[in-house]
mmCIF file of C-alpha atoms in Angstrom:
data_model
loop_
_atom_site.group_PDB
_atom_site.id
_atom_site.type_symbol
_atom_site.label_atom_id
_atom_site.label_comp_id
_atom_site.label_asym_id
_atom_site.label_seq_id
_atom_site.Cartn_x
_atom_site.Cartn_y
_atom_site.Cartn_z
ATOM 1 C CA MET A 1 0.000 0.000 0.000
ATOM 2 C CA LEU A 2 1.247 3.542 -0.831
ATOM 3 C CA ASP A 3 2.462 5.388 2.260
ATOM 4 C CA TRP A 4 1.087 8.971 1.736
ATOM 5 C CA ARG A 5 3.128 10.289 4.625
ATOM 6 C CA ARG A 6 6.346 9.262 2.813
ATOM 7 C CA VAL A 7 5.148 10.892 -0.402
ATOM 8 C CA VAL A 8 4.331 14.203 1.337
ATOM 9 C CA ALA A 9 7.700 14.224 3.081
ATOM 10 C CA LEU A 10 9.553 13.549 -0.192
ATOM 11 C CA LEU A 11 7.733 16.387 -2.008
ATOM 12 C CA ALA A 12 8.542 18.779 0.809
ATOM 13 C CA ALA A 13 12.233 17.883 0.590
ATOM 14 C CA VAL A 14 12.305 18.464 -3.192
ATOM 15 C CA ALA A 15 10.636 21.888 -2.751
ATOM 16 C CA ALA A 16 13.205 22.913 -0.157
ATOM 17 C CA VAL A 17 16.128 22.013 -2.444
ATOM 18 C CA ALA A 18 14.616 23.971 -5.361
ATOM 19 C CA ALA A 19 14.111 27.061 -3.189
ATOM 20 C CA THR A 20 17.712 26.920 -1.989
ATOM 21 C CA ALA A 21 19.033 26.648 -5.569
ATOM 22 C CA GLY A 22 17.082 29.747 -6.622
ATOM 23 C CA CYS A 23 18.510 31.795 -3.744
ATOM 24 C CA THR A 24 22.122 30.896 -4.555
ATOM 25 C CA GLY A 25 21.946 32.212 -8.145
ATOM 26 C CA SER A 26 21.697 28.915 -9.993
ATOM 27 C CA ARG A 27 22.275 29.283 -13.814
ATOM 28 C CA SER A 28 18.938 27.492 -14.281
ATOM 29 C CA ALA A 29 17.020 30.202 -12.455
ATOM 30 C CA GLU A 30 15.280 32.602 -14.906
ATOM 31 C CA PRO A 31 15.341 36.309 -13.937
ATOM 32 C CA ALA A 32 12.245 38.434 -14.314
ATOM 33 C CA LEU A 33 11.843 39.921 -17.804
ATOM 34 C CA VAL A 34 12.591 43.688 -17.842
ATOM 35 C CA PRO A 35 11.954 45.865 -20.954
ATOM 36 C CA VAL A 36 15.266 47.070 -22.481
ATOM 37 C CA VAL A 37 15.477 50.613 -23.922
ATOM 38 C CA PRO A 38 18.199 50.965 -26.630
ATOM 39 C CA GLU A 39 21.036 53.211 -25.460
ATOM 40 C CA ARG A 40 21.004 55.301 -28.694
ATOM 41 C CA ALA A 41 17.295 56.031 -28.370
ATOM 42 C CA ALA A 42 17.711 57.055 -24.734
ATOM 43 C CA SER A 43 20.465 59.562 -25.598
ATOM 44 C CA ALA A 44 19.112 60.796 -28.952
ATOM 45 C CA THR A 45 18.487 64.537 -29.285
ATOM 46 C CA PRO A 46 16.358 66.333 -31.885
ATOM 47 C CA THR A 47 18.133 67.795 -34.908
ATOM 48 C CA GLU A 48 18.813 71.481 -34.246
ATOM 49 C CA GLN A 49 16.872 73.791 -36.568
ATOM 50 C CA LEU A 50 18.747 76.908 -37.704
ATOM 51 C CA ARG A 51 18.140 79.807 -40.075
ATOM 52 C CA VAL A 52 20.402 82.332 -41.779
ATOM 53 C CA GLU A 53 20.931 85.802 -40.346
ATOM 54 C CA VAL A 54 22.510 88.001 -43.049
ATOM 55 C CA LEU A 55 25.262 90.303 -41.772
ATOM 56 C CA ALA A 56 26.630 91.632 -45.063
ATOM 57 C CA ARG A 57 26.280 91.227 -48.804
ATOM 58 C CA TYR A 58 29.157 91.349 -51.301
ATOM 59 C CA PRO A 59 29.286 91.193 -55.111
ATOM 60 C CA HIS A 60 30.042 87.799 -56.696
ATOM 61 C CA ASP A 61 31.078 86.913 -60.233
ATOM 62 C CA THR A 62 28.006 85.560 -62.032
ATOM 63 C CA ALA A 63 30.327 83.616 -64.362
ATOM 64 C CA ALA A 64 31.676 81.574 -61.432
ATOM 65 C CA PHE A 65 30.297 78.025 -61.174
ATOM 66 C CA THR A 66 31.275 77.875 -57.504
ATOM 67 C CA GLN A 67 32.503 74.500 -56.267
ATOM 68 C CA GLY A 68 34.729 75.360 -53.308
ATOM 69 C CA LEU A 69 35.100 78.380 -51.029
ATOM 70 C CA GLU A 70 37.592 79.095 -48.254
ATOM 71 C CA LEU A 71 38.728 82.152 -46.322
ATOM 72 C CA ALA A 72 42.307 81.977 -45.036
ATOM 73 C CA GLY A 73 43.528 85.132 -43.356
ATOM 74 C CA SER A 74 42.383 87.964 -45.605
ATOM 75 C CA ASP A 75 42.469 85.815 -48.739
ATOM 76 C CA LEU A 76 39.268 84.390 -50.182
ATOM 77 C CA TYR A 77 39.879 81.328 -52.353
ATOM 78 C CA GLU A 78 37.268 80.042 -54.776
ATOM 79 C CA GLY A 79 37.329 76.902 -56.892
ATOM 80 C CA THR A 80 35.061 76.793 -59.943
ATOM 81 C CA GLY A 81 33.827 74.005 -62.211
ATOM 82 C CA GLN A 82 32.673 73.141 -65.741
ATOM 83 C CA TYR A 83 34.869 71.587 -68.417
ATOM 84 C CA GLY A 84 37.031 74.190 -70.090
ATOM 85 C CA GLU A 85 36.144 76.799 -67.434
ATOM 86 C CA SER A 86 37.431 75.331 -64.148
ATOM 87 C CA GLU A 87 39.726 77.598 -62.139
ATOM 88 C CA LEU A 88 41.231 78.333 -58.752
ATOM 89 C CA ARG A 89 40.916 81.997 -57.831
ATOM 90 C CA VAL A 90 41.986 84.475 -55.187
ATOM 91 C CA VAL A 91 39.131 86.961 -54.779
ATOM 92 C CA ASP A 92 38.843 90.362 -53.092
ATOM 93 C CA LEU A 93 35.891 89.888 -50.752
ATOM 94 C CA ALA A 94 34.706 93.503 -50.652
ATOM 95 C CA SER A 95 34.628 94.084 -54.411
ATOM 96 C CA GLY A 96 34.333 90.554 -55.791
ATOM 97 C CA THR A 97 37.320 91.269 -58.057
ATOM 98 C CA VAL A 98 39.474 88.290 -59.005
ATOM 99 C CA ARG A 99 43.052 89.146 -57.991
ATOM 100 C CA HIS A 100 44.678 85.970 -59.294
ATOM 101 C CA ARG A 101 43.490 82.893 -61.137
ATOM 102 C CA VAL A 102 44.821 79.688 -62.656
ATOM 103 C CA SER A 103 43.008 77.334 -65.007
ATOM 104 C CA LEU A 104 42.650 73.571 -64.802
ATOM 105 C CA PRO A 105 43.170 71.419 -67.892
ATOM 106 C CA GLU A 106 40.167 71.519 -70.221
ATOM 107 C CA THR A 107 39.583 67.825 -69.511
ATOM 108 C CA ALA A 108 39.230 68.466 -65.753
ATOM 109 C CA PHE A 109 36.069 69.551 -63.905
ATOM 110 C CA GLY A 110 37.096 71.446 -60.766
ATOM 111 C CA GLU A 111 35.392 70.719 -57.445
ATOM 112 C CA GLY A 112 36.087 71.496 -53.771
ATOM 113 C CA ILE A 113 39.159 73.144 -52.261
ATOM 114 C CA THR A 114 40.769 73.410 -48.839
ATOM 115 C CA VAL A 115 43.738 75.395 -47.504
ATOM 116 C CA LEU A 116 46.427 73.807 -45.314
ATOM 117 C CA GLU A 117 48.887 76.504 -44.239
ATOM 118 C CA SER A 118 51.074 77.050 -47.338
ATOM 119 C CA ARG A 119 49.242 74.513 -49.522
ATOM 120 C CA ILE A 120 45.857 74.118 -51.189
ATOM 121 C CA TRP A 121 44.168 70.870 -52.184
ATOM 122 C CA GLN A 122 41.792 71.064 -55.168
ATOM 123 C CA ILE A 123 39.830 67.994 -56.258
ATOM 124 C CA THR A 124 38.107 67.093 -59.519
ATOM 125 C CA TRP A 125 34.728 65.570 -60.289
ATOM 126 C CA ARG A 126 35.179 62.389 -62.352
ATOM 127 C CA GLU A 127 38.850 62.608 -63.255
ATOM 128 C CA GLY A 128 40.091 61.077 -59.985
ATOM 129 C CA VAL A 129 42.859 63.671 -59.656
ATOM 130 C CA ALA A 130 43.635 66.003 -56.755
ATOM 131 C CA TYR A 131 45.983 68.942 -57.242
ATOM 132 C CA GLU A 132 48.235 70.058 -54.415
ATOM 133 C CA ARG A 133 49.031 73.730 -55.003
ATOM 134 C CA ASP A 134 51.285 76.403 -53.588
ATOM 135 C CA ARG A 135 49.089 78.866 -51.731
ATOM 136 C CA GLU A 136 51.017 81.953 -52.883
ATOM 137 C CA THR A 137 51.455 81.180 -56.567
ATOM 138 C CA LEU A 138 48.632 78.623 -57.034
ATOM 139 C CA ASP A 139 51.121 76.525 -58.999
ATOM 140 C CA VAL A 140 50.645 72.751 -58.955
ATOM 141 C CA LEU A 141 53.189 71.060 -56.688
ATOM 142 C CA ARG A 142 51.994 67.522 -57.444
ATOM 143 C CA GLU A 143 49.022 65.487 -58.569
ATOM 144 C CA VAL A 144 47.609 62.462 -56.731
ATOM 145 C CA THR A 145 44.901 60.053 -57.810
ATOM 146 C CA TYR A 146 41.913 58.652 -55.937
ATOM 147 C CA ASP A 147 38.979 56.330 -56.608
ATOM 148 C CA GLY A 148 35.430 57.562 -57.136
ATOM 149 C CA GLU A 149 34.072 61.058 -57.661
ATOM 150 C CA GLY A 150 35.199 64.223 -55.902
ATOM 151 C CA TRP A 151 32.659 66.803 -54.683
ATOM 152 C CA GLY A 152 33.695 68.658 -51.529
ATOM 153 C CA ILE A 153 36.728 68.707 -49.255
ATOM 154 C CA CYS A 154 37.800 70.348 -45.992
ATOM 155 C CA HIS A 155 40.558 70.031 -43.407
ATOM 156 C CA ASP A 156 39.502 68.872 -39.950
ATOM 157 C CA ASP A 157 42.044 70.640 -37.722
ATOM 158 C CA ALA A 158 40.841 68.806 -34.617
ATOM 159 C CA ALA A 159 41.797 65.412 -36.068
ATOM 160 C CA ASP A 160 44.370 66.663 -38.613
ATOM 161 C CA ARG A 161 42.679 64.904 -41.506
ATOM 162 C CA LEU A 162 40.977 65.752 -44.759
ATOM 163 C CA VAL A 163 37.256 65.070 -45.097
ATOM 164 C CA MET A 164 35.958 64.472 -48.613
ATOM 165 C CA SER A 165 32.504 63.965 -50.133
ATOM 166 C CA ASP A 166 31.690 62.127 -53.355
ATOM 167 C CA GLY A 167 27.984 62.852 -53.887
ATOM 168 C CA THR A 168 26.830 59.783 -51.998
ATOM 169 C CA ASP A 169 25.966 59.476 -48.305
ATOM 170 C CA ARG A 170 29.604 58.843 -47.398
ATOM 171 C CA LEU A 171 32.414 61.041 -46.084
ATOM 172 C CA THR A 172 35.950 59.742 -46.608
ATOM 173 C CA PHE A 173 38.815 60.679 -44.307
ATOM 174 C CA ARG A 174 42.250 61.195 -45.880
ATOM 175 C CA ASP A 175 45.791 61.826 -44.781
ATOM 176 C CA PRO A 176 46.511 65.540 -45.403
ATOM 177 C CA ALA A 177 50.056 64.831 -46.611
ATOM 178 C CA THR A 178 49.607 61.726 -48.787
ATOM 179 C CA PHE A 179 45.873 61.981 -49.610
ATOM 180 C CA ASP A 180 45.552 58.276 -48.797
ATOM 181 C CA PRO A 181 42.151 57.208 -47.354
ATOM 182 C CA THR A 182 42.206 56.489 -43.616
ATOM 183 C CA GLY A 183 38.522 55.719 -42.975
ATOM 184 C CA SER A 184 34.973 56.741 -43.735
ATOM 185 C CA VAL A 185 31.551 57.312 -42.210
ATOM 186 C CA THR A 186 27.990 57.123 -43.549
ATOM 187 C CA VAL A 187 25.954 60.322 -43.165
ATOM 188 C CA THR A 188 22.451 59.806 -41.760
ATOM 189 C CA ARG A 189 19.542 62.040 -40.860
ATOM 190 C CA ASP A 190 16.868 60.645 -38.550
ATOM 191 C CA GLY A 191 18.347 57.224 -39.147
ATOM 192 C CA ALA A 192 18.166 57.374 -42.962
ATOM 193 C CA PRO A 193 21.144 57.883 -45.329
ATOM 194 C CA LEU A 194 21.569 61.462 -46.589
ATOM 195 C CA ARG A 195 22.911 61.586 -50.143
ATOM 196 C CA ASP A 196 24.221 64.428 -52.327
ATOM 197 C CA ILE A 197 26.618 65.762 -49.693
ATOM 198 C CA ASN A 198 28.456 68.489 -51.593
ATOM 199 C CA GLU A 199 30.741 71.398 -50.613
ATOM 200 C CA LEU A 200 32.262 71.031 -47.131
ATOM 201 C CA GLU A 201 33.670 73.220 -44.370
ATOM 202 C CA CYS A 202 35.291 71.797 -41.229
ATOM 203 C CA VAL A 203 34.885 73.868 -38.054
ATOM 204 C CA ASP A 204 35.752 72.809 -34.484
ATOM 205 C CA GLY A 205 35.583 69.099 -35.229
ATOM 206 C CA GLN A 206 32.234 69.346 -37.045
ATOM 207 C CA VAL A 207 31.525 69.235 -40.794
ATOM 208 C CA TRP A 208 29.198 71.759 -42.422
ATOM 209 C CA ALA A 209 27.917 70.677 -45.836
ATOM 210 C CA ASN A 210 25.806 71.938 -48.691
ATOM 211 C CA VAL A 211 23.179 69.457 -49.867
ATOM 212 C CA TRP A 212 23.104 69.532 -53.657
ATOM 213 C CA ARG A 213 19.995 70.911 -55.382
ATOM 214 C CA THR A 214 18.610 72.309 -52.122
ATOM 215 C CA ASP A 215 18.798 75.532 -50.110
ATOM 216 C CA GLU A 216 19.908 73.497 -47.134
ATOM 217 C CA ILE A 217 23.151 73.304 -45.180
ATOM 218 C CA VAL A 218 23.681 70.592 -42.569
ATOM 219 C CA ARG A 219 26.114 70.135 -39.696
ATOM 220 C CA ILE A 220 27.483 66.605 -39.407
ATOM 221 C CA ASP A 221 29.199 64.925 -36.475
ATOM 222 C CA PRO A 222 32.026 63.047 -38.251
ATOM 223 C CA ALA A 223 32.385 60.628 -35.332
ATOM 224 C CA THR A 224 28.925 59.168 -35.973
ATOM 225 C CA GLY A 225 27.919 60.567 -39.376
ATOM 226 C CA GLN A 226 24.732 61.895 -37.808
ATOM 227 C CA VAL A 227 23.239 65.202 -38.974
ATOM 228 C CA VAL A 228 22.956 67.249 -35.793
ATOM 229 C CA ALA A 229 21.756 70.556 -37.274
ATOM 230 C CA GLU A 230 19.896 71.784 -40.349
ATOM 231 C CA VAL A 231 20.078 75.295 -41.807
ATOM 232 C CA ASP A 232 17.362 76.793 -43.995
ATOM 233 C CA ALA A 233 19.343 79.024 -46.372
ATOM 234 C CA GLY A 234 16.502 79.885 -48.723
ATOM 235 C CA ASP A 235 15.310 83.334 -49.795
ATOM 236 C CA LEU A 236 18.787 84.893 -49.976
ATOM 237 C CA LEU A 237 18.286 85.980 -53.584
ATOM 238 C CA THR A 238 15.412 87.904 -55.069
ATOM 239 C CA GLY A 239 13.184 86.319 -57.668
ATOM 240 C CA ALA A 240 14.937 88.214 -60.448
ATOM 241 C CA GLU A 241 18.383 87.174 -59.186
ATOM 242 C CA ARG A 242 17.364 83.532 -58.981
ATOM 243 C CA ALA A 243 16.383 83.549 -62.643
ATOM 244 C CA GLY A 244 20.025 83.573 -63.726
ATOM 245 C CA ALA A 245 21.491 81.623 -60.817
ATOM 246 C CA ASP A 246 22.093 77.944 -60.123
ATOM 247 C CA VAL A 247 22.045 76.097 -56.786
ATOM 248 C CA LEU A 248 23.405 77.163 -53.414
ATOM 249 C CA ASN A 249 27.009 75.986 -53.116
ATOM 250 C CA GLY A 250 30.021 77.360 -51.310
ATOM 251 C CA ILE A 251 30.542 77.720 -47.567
ATOM 252 C CA ALA A 252 33.548 79.198 -45.783
ATOM 253 C CA ALA A 253 34.033 79.855 -42.078
ATOM 254 C CA VAL A 254 35.278 83.306 -41.054
ATOM 255 C CA PRO A 255 38.221 82.585 -38.709
ATOM 256 C CA GLY A 256 37.882 83.871 -35.147
ATOM 257 C CA THR A 257 34.098 84.323 -35.415
ATOM 258 C CA ASP A 258 30.900 82.307 -35.612
ATOM 259 C CA ASP A 259 30.238 83.729 -39.088
ATOM 260 C CA PHE A 260 30.277 82.068 -42.499
ATOM 261 C CA LEU A 261 30.476 83.180 -46.113
ATOM 262 C CA ILE A 262 27.999 81.440 -48.421
ATOM 263 C CA THR A 263 27.165 81.764 -52.102
ATOM 264 C CA GLY A 264 26.075 79.655 -55.062
ATOM 265 C CA LYS A 265 26.834 78.728 -58.645
ATOM 266 C CA TYR A 266 26.471 81.787 -60.907
ATOM 267 C CA TRP A 267 25.123 83.818 -57.982
ATOM 268 C CA PRO A 268 25.364 87.620 -58.180
ATOM 269 C CA ALA A 269 26.100 87.908 -54.455
ATOM 270 C CA LEU A 270 28.087 86.354 -51.631
ATOM 271 C CA PHE A 271 26.743 86.698 -48.075
ATOM 272 C CA ARG A 272 28.350 86.935 -44.673
ATOM 273 C CA VAL A 273 25.942 85.162 -42.361
ATOM 274 C CA ARG A 274 25.415 83.657 -38.937
ATOM 275 C CA PHE A 275 23.408 80.513 -38.300
ATOM 276 C CA VAL A 276 20.899 81.244 -35.528
ATOM 277 C CA PRO A 277 18.054 79.259 -33.936
ATOM 278 C CA GLY A 278 14.922 79.115 -36.055
ATOM 279 C CA SER A 279 12.331 76.788 -37.513
#
């Protein structure tokens, strides 16, 4: 006959052992399920919305298909494009007069430029050639080749590297002496790739960029590729001025200030501006 007292005692012993195992952190014990919030979502901040405050307006050559713009000291450098018309220029800011210019080969389509102390890098669109130039004479010191297209370029002083765009959603980092690639990052806005990154300007470890075919400038964190600020740069030209102009392109920081110079392809004016909070 089954002894129920033995059965009850045995079940009690088994329950006691199971309880002890749970208290000592047994690998078989299952913890309570707790919802997990992704770290990126918890730390994400909204993209800063900025607008343009115009501080001054200067004349600009309407024959200039602006591809690169940089202010170094008192010298304004401008790279222009189009086959048979591409140049590197030194421009007087106040009058818009071209003080010095050199032409690229007719088979080259000039793109972005950046100044590194006594040198200037100028890239080309589909030719895969970058020209290293003497800043004083604008003479070519050497030519280097690279893969893919060239759109914009700037020098990131904080990391001592070149940052280059190619019209996609990617920024490529390059050695400023050899031009060799050292890494890259994908540019995203609200989690989606942002293409058509064009003319660049590096300021305080951040990358400001024109977005081709728009009146928009974005600020990119090169560590993550994330767009952290958007600038509405529309309505700078009148309706009549826009009739003969092409897209916004060309951005140059004014050293020692929070100001920028911006213009566009075939624009009649160049503006000194500040990016201020706005919608």
